[in-house]
Tab-separated table of C-alpha atoms in Angstrom:
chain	number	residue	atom	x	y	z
P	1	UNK	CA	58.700	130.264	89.709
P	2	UNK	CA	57.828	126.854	87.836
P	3	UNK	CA	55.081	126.229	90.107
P	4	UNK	CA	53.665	129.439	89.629
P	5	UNK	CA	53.667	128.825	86.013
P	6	UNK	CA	52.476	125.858	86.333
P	7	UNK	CA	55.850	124.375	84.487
P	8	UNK	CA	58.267	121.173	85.375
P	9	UNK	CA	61.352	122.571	87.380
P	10	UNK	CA	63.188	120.898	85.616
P	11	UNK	CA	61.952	122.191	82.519
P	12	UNK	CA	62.556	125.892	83.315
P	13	UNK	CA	66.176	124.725	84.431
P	14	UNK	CA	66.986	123.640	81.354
P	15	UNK	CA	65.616	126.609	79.192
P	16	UNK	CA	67.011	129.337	81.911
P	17	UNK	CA	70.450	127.670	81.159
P	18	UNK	CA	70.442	127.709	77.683
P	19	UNK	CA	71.137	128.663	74.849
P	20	UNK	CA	73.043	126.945	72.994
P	21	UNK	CA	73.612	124.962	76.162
P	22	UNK	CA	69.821	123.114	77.560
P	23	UNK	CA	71.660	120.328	79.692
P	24	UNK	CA	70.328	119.082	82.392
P	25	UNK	CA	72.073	120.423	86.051
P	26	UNK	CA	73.764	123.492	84.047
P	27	UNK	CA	73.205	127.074	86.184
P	28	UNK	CA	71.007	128.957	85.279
P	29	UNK	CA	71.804	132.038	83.782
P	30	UNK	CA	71.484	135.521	85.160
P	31	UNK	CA	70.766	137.617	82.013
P	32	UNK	CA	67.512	134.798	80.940
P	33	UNK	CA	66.245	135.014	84.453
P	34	UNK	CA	66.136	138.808	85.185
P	35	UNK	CA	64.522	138.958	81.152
P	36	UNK	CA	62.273	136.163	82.096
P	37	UNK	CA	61.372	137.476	85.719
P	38	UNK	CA	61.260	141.196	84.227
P	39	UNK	CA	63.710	142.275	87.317
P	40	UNK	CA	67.443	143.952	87.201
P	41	UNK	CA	69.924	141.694	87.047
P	42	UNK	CA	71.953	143.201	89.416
P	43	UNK	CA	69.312	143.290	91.715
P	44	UNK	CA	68.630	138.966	91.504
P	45	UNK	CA	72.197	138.432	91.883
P	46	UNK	CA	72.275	140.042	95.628
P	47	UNK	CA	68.927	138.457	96.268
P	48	UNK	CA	70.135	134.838	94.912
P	49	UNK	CA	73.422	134.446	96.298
P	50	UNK	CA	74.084	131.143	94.685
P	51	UNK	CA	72.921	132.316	91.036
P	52	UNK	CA	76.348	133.238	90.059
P	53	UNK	CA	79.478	131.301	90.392
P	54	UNK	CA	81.565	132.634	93.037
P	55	UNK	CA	85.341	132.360	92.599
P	56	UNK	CA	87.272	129.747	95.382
P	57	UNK	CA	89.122	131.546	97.890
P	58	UNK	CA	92.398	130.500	97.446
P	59	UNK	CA	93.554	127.790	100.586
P	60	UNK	CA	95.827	129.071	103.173
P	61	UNK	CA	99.496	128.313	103.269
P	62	UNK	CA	99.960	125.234	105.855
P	63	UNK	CA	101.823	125.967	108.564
P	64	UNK	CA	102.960	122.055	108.269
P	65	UNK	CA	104.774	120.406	105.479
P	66	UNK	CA	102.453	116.649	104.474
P	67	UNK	CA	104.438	114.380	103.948
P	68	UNK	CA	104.398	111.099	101.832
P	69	UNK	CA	104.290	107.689	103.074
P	70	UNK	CA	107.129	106.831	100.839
P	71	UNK	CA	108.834	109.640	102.214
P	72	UNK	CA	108.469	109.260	105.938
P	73	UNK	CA	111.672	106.375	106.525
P	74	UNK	CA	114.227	109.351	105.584
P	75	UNK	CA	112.253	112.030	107.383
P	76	UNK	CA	112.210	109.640	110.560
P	77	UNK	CA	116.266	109.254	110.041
P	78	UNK	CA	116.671	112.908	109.680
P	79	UNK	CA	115.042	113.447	112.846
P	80	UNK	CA	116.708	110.783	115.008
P	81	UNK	CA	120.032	111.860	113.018
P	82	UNK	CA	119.570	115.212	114.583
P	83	UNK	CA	118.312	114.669	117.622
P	84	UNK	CA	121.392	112.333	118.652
P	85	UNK	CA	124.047	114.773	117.317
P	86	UNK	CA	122.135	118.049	118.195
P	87	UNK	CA	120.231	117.073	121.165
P	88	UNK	CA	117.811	119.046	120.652
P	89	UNK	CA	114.438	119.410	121.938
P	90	UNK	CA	110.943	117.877	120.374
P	91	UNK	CA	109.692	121.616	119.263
P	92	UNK	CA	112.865	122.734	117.912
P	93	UNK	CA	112.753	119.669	115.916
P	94	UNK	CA	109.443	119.962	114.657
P	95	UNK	CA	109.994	123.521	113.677
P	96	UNK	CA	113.090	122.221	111.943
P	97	UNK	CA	111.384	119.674	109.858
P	98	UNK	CA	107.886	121.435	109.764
P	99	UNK	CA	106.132	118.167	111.333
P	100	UNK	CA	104.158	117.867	114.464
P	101	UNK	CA	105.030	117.075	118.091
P	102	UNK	CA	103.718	113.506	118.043
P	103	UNK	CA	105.561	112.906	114.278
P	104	UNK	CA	108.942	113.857	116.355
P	105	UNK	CA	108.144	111.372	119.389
P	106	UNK	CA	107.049	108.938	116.701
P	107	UNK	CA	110.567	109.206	114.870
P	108	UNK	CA	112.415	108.618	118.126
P	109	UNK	CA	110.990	106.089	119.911
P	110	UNK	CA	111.202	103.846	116.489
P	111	UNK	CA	112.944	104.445	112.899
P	112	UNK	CA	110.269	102.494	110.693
P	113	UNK	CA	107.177	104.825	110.693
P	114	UNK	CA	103.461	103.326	111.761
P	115	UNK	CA	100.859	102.565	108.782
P	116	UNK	CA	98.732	105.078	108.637
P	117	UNK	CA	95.396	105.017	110.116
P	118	UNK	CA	92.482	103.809	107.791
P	119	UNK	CA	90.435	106.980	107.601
P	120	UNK	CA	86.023	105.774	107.524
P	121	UNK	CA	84.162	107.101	103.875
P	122	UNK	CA	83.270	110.379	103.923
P	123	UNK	CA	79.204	110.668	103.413
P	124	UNK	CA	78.647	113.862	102.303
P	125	UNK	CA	75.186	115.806	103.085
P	126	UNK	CA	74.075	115.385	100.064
P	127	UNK	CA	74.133	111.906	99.448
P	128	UNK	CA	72.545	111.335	103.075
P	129	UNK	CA	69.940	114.018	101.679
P	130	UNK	CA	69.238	112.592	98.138
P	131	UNK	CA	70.142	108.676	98.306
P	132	UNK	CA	67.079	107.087	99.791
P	133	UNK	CA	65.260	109.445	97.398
P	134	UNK	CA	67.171	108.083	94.351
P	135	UNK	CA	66.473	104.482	95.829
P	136	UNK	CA	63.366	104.930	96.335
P	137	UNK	CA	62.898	106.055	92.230
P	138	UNK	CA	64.940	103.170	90.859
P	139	UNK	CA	62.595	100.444	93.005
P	140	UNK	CA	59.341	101.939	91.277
P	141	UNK	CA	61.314	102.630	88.386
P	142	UNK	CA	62.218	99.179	87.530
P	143	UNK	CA	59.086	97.470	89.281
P	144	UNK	CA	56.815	99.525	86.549
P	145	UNK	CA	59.602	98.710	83.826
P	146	UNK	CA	60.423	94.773	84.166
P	147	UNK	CA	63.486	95.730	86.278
P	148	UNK	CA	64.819	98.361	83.931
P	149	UNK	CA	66.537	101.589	85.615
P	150	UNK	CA	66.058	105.150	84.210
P	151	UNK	CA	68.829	107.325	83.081
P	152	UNK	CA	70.359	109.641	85.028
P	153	UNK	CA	68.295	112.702	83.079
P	154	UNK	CA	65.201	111.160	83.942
P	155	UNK	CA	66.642	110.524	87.858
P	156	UNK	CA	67.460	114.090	87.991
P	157	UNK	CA	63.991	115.202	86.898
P	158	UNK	CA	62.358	113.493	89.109
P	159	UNK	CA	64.127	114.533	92.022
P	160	UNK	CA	63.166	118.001	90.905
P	161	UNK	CA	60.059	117.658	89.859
P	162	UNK	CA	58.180	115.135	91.769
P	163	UNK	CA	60.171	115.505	95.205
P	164	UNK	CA	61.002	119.234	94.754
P	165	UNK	CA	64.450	118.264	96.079
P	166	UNK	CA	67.361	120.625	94.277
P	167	UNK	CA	70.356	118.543	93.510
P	168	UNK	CA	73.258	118.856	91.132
P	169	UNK	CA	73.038	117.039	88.317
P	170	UNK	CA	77.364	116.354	89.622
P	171	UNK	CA	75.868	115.053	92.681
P	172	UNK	CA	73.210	112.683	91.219
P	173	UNK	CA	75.866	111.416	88.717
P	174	UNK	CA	78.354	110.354	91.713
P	175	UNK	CA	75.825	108.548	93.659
P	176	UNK	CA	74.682	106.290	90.767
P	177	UNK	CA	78.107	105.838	89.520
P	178	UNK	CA	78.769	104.374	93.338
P	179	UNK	CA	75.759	102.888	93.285
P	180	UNK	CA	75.642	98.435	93.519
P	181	UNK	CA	73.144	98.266	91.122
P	182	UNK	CA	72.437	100.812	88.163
P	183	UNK	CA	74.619	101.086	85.512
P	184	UNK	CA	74.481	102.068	81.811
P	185	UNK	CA	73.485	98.348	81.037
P	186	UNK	CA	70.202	98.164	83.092
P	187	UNK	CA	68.685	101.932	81.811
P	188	UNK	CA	65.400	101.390	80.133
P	189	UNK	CA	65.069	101.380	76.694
P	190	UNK	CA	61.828	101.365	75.010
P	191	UNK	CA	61.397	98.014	72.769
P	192	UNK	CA	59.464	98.113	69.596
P	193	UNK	CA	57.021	95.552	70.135
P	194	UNK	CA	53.989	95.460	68.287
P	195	UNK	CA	50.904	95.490	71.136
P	196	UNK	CA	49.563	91.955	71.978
P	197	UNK	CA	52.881	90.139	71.696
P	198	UNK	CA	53.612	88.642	74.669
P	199	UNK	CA	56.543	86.448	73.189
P	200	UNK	CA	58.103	89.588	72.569
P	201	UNK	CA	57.843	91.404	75.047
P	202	UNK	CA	59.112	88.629	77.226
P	203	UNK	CA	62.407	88.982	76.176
P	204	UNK	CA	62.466	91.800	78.776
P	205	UNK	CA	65.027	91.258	81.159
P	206	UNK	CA	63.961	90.993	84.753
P	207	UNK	CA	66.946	92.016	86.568
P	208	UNK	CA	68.180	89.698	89.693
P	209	UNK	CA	68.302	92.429	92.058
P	210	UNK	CA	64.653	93.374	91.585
P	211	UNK	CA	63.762	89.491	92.046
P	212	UNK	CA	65.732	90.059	95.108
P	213	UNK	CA	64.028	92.422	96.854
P	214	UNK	CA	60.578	90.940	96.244
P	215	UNK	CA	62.138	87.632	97.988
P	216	UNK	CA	63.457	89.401	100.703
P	217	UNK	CA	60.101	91.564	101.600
P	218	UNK	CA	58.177	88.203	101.243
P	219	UNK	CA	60.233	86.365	103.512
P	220	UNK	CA	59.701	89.188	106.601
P	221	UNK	CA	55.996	88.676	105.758
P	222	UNK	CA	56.211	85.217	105.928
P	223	UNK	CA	58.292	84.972	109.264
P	224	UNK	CA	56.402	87.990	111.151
P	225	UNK	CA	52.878	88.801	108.920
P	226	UNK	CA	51.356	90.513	112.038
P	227	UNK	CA	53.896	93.396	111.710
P	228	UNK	CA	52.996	93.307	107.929
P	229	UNK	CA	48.821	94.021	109.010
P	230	UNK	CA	48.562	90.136	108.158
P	231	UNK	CA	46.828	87.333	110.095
P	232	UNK	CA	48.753	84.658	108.360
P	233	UNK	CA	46.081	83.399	106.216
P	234	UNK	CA	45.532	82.586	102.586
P	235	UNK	CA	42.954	85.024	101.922
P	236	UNK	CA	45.028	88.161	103.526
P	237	UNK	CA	48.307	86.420	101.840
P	238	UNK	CA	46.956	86.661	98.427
P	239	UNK	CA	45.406	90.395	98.759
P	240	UNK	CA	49.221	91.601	99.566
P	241	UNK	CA	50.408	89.889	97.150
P	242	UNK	CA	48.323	91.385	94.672
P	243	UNK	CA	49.205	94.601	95.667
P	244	UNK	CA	52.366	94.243	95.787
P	245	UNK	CA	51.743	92.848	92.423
P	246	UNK	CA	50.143	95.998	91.382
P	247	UNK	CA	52.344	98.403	92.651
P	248	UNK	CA	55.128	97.175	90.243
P	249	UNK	CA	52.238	97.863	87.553
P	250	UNK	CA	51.792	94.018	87.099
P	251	UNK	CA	55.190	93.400	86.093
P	252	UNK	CA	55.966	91.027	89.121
P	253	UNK	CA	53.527	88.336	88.769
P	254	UNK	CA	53.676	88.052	84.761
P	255	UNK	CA	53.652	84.763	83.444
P	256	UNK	CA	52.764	83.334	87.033
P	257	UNK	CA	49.148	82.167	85.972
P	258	UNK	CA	50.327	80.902	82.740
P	259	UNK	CA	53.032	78.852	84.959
P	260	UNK	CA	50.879	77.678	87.166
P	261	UNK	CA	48.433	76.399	83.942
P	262	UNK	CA	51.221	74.516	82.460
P	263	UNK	CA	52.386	72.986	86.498
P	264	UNK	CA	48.507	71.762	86.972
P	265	UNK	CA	47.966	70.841	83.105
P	266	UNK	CA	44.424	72.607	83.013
P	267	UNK	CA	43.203	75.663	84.279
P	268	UNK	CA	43.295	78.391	81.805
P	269	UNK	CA	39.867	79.954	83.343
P	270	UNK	CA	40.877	80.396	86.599
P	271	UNK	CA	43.353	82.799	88.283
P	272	UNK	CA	46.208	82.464	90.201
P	273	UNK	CA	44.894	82.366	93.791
P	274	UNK	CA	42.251	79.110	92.493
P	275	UNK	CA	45.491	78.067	90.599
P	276	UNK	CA	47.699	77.562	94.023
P	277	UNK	CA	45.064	76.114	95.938
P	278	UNK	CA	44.783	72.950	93.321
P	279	UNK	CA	48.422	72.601	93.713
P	280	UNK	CA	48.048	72.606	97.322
P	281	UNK	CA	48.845	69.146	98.924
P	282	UNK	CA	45.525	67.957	99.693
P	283	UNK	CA	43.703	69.522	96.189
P	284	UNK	CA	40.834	71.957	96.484
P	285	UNK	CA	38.672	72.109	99.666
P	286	UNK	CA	36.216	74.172	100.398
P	287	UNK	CA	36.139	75.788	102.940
P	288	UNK	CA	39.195	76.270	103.998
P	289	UNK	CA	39.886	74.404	107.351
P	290	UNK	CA	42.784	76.012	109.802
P	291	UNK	CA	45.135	73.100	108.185
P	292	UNK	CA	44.343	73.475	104.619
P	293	UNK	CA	44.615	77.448	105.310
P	294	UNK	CA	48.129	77.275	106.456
P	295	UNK	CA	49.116	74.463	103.952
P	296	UNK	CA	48.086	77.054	100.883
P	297	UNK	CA	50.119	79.675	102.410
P	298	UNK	CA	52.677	77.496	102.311
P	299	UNK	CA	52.195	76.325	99.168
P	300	UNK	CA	52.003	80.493	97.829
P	301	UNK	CA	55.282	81.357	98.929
P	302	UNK	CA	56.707	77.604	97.467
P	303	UNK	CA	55.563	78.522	94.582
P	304	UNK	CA	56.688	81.912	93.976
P	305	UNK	CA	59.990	81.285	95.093
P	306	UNK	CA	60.253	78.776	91.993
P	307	UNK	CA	59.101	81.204	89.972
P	308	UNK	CA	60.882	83.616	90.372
P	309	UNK	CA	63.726	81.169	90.175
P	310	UNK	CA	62.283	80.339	86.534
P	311	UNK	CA	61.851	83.919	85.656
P	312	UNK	CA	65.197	85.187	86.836
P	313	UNK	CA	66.678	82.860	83.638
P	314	UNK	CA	67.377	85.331	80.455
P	315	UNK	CA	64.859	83.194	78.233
P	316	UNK	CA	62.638	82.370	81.867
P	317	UNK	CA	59.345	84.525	80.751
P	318	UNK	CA	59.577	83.512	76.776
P	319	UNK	CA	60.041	80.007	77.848
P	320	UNK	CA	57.001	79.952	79.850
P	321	UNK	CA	54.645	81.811	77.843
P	322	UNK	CA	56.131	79.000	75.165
P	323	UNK	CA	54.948	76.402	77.430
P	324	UNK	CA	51.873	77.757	78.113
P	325	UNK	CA	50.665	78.407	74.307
């Protein structure tokens, strides 16, 4: 119905749901969609099963009492205590204490009860349906953003809007809280900083983790470029790393010609690929022969490892665009 109205889903979400309530994830509600859709509202609510809250069927009565760890020692006794002056069988002794077969046999062969058994996590559907998605939004999230992660609004919009995926905003909000690296401290926040001032806006953080995946998808191009589309040398090195660099919207390589400037003392004019092959062992050749070729892609990766070293420091891009003016 968004779609056809050429509307954010997550828009018409919010408006269905309200008033006075327009939060995101909320249900929408029958009487604004039937006025909205111009249909009986009796009528939507057989055709849209989910549309109205159905009331939990209460659970059935176990046939089996669950008992407590702390409680199992004098359930164990009880049993043994009646199975020696009783002798009575393994079912009657079940029925008795409401426990199953193998909890009886358990109890006699020994009085102190076995640990229980570790049960694994329990992944529900939707996080297995939703979680590379979410992934997936806070790595271009915080590449375009200096390493900054979106709320959990602007997650849930997304999801909805650019992935068409329908997920409770309850579902998005346990994921993230589980999640090793957002929390409240790392959502973006937008800094006013007047235009032009890099000192400024180098007091962006860069956050570790995002300076750890870059070092970790370099170093499988650099130990098998041919599965990468690479030839191993400088000139196809330096194309993907451009666009990796802008794919983060030029947010992973900033400050790196300005480092480089201030590591060769001159060099201003020239860009970063000129820049690493002056700080090659060897200086500038031209050509490049098969050795010097393979000792600038060495040098490349060298050199963006301590830089991103440098820039992973709170202060690491002010200080260098410090050095550099």
């Amino acid at each position: 119905m968004a779609l056809a109205n050429h509307l954010k889903p997550s828009y018409l979400r919010s408006y269905l749901a309200g008033p006075p309530d327009y939060g995101p994830g909320k249900r929408p509600r029958p009487d604004r969609l039937s006025t909205l859709a111009g249909r009986e509202q009796g009528i939507l609510e057989r055709a849209l099963l989910d549309l109205v809250r159905q009331k939990p069927t209460p659970p059935k009565k176990p046939k089996r009492s669950f008992t407590k760890a702390a409680d199992k020692p004098a359930l164990f006794m009880a049993i043994r205590r009646d199975a020696q002056a009783e002798q009575l069988p393994v079912s009657h002794l079940a029925r008795r204490h409401r426990v199953s077969h193998a909890t009886v046999r358990q109890a006699l062969n020994s009085p102190t009860p076995p640990p229980r058994k570790k049960r694994p996590p329990v992944v529900g559907p939707a996080k297995g349906r939703i979680g590379p998605l979410i992934d997936a939004i806070l790595d271009e999230y915080a590449a375009a953003h200096a390493g900054q992660f979106p709320t959990m609004r602007v997650i849930w919009e997304k999801l909805l809007d650019e992935h068409h995926v329908t997920a409770a905003y309850a579902t998005v909000h346990r994921y993230l809280t589980k999640h090793p690296h957002w929390s409240p401290d790392t959502l973006v926040r937008q800094p006013n900083t007047p235009s032009g001032d890099f000192l400024a806006a180098a007091q962006l953080p860069f956050q570790s983790n995002v300076i750890k995946h870059y070092r970790a998808l370099l170093t499988a191009v650099r130990r098998d470029p041919k599965r990468h589309g690479l030839d191993d040398s400088y000139a196809t090195t330096t194309a993907f790393v451009l666009g990796l660099d802008a794919g983060s919207s030029w947010s992973m390589l900033t400050g790196f010609q300005e480092w480089l400037v201030v590591r060769l003392g001159k060099g201003h004019d020239l860009t970063w690929p000129v820049l690493v092959r002056h700080l090659t062992p060897g200086g500038w050749t031209h050509p490049l022969s098969a050795q010097a070729d393979v000792a600038a892609v060495t040098t490349l990766y060298q050199l963006i490892g301590e830089f991103f070293t440098v820039r992973e420091q709170p202060d690491g891009l002010a200080r260098i665009f410090r050095n550099y003016q």
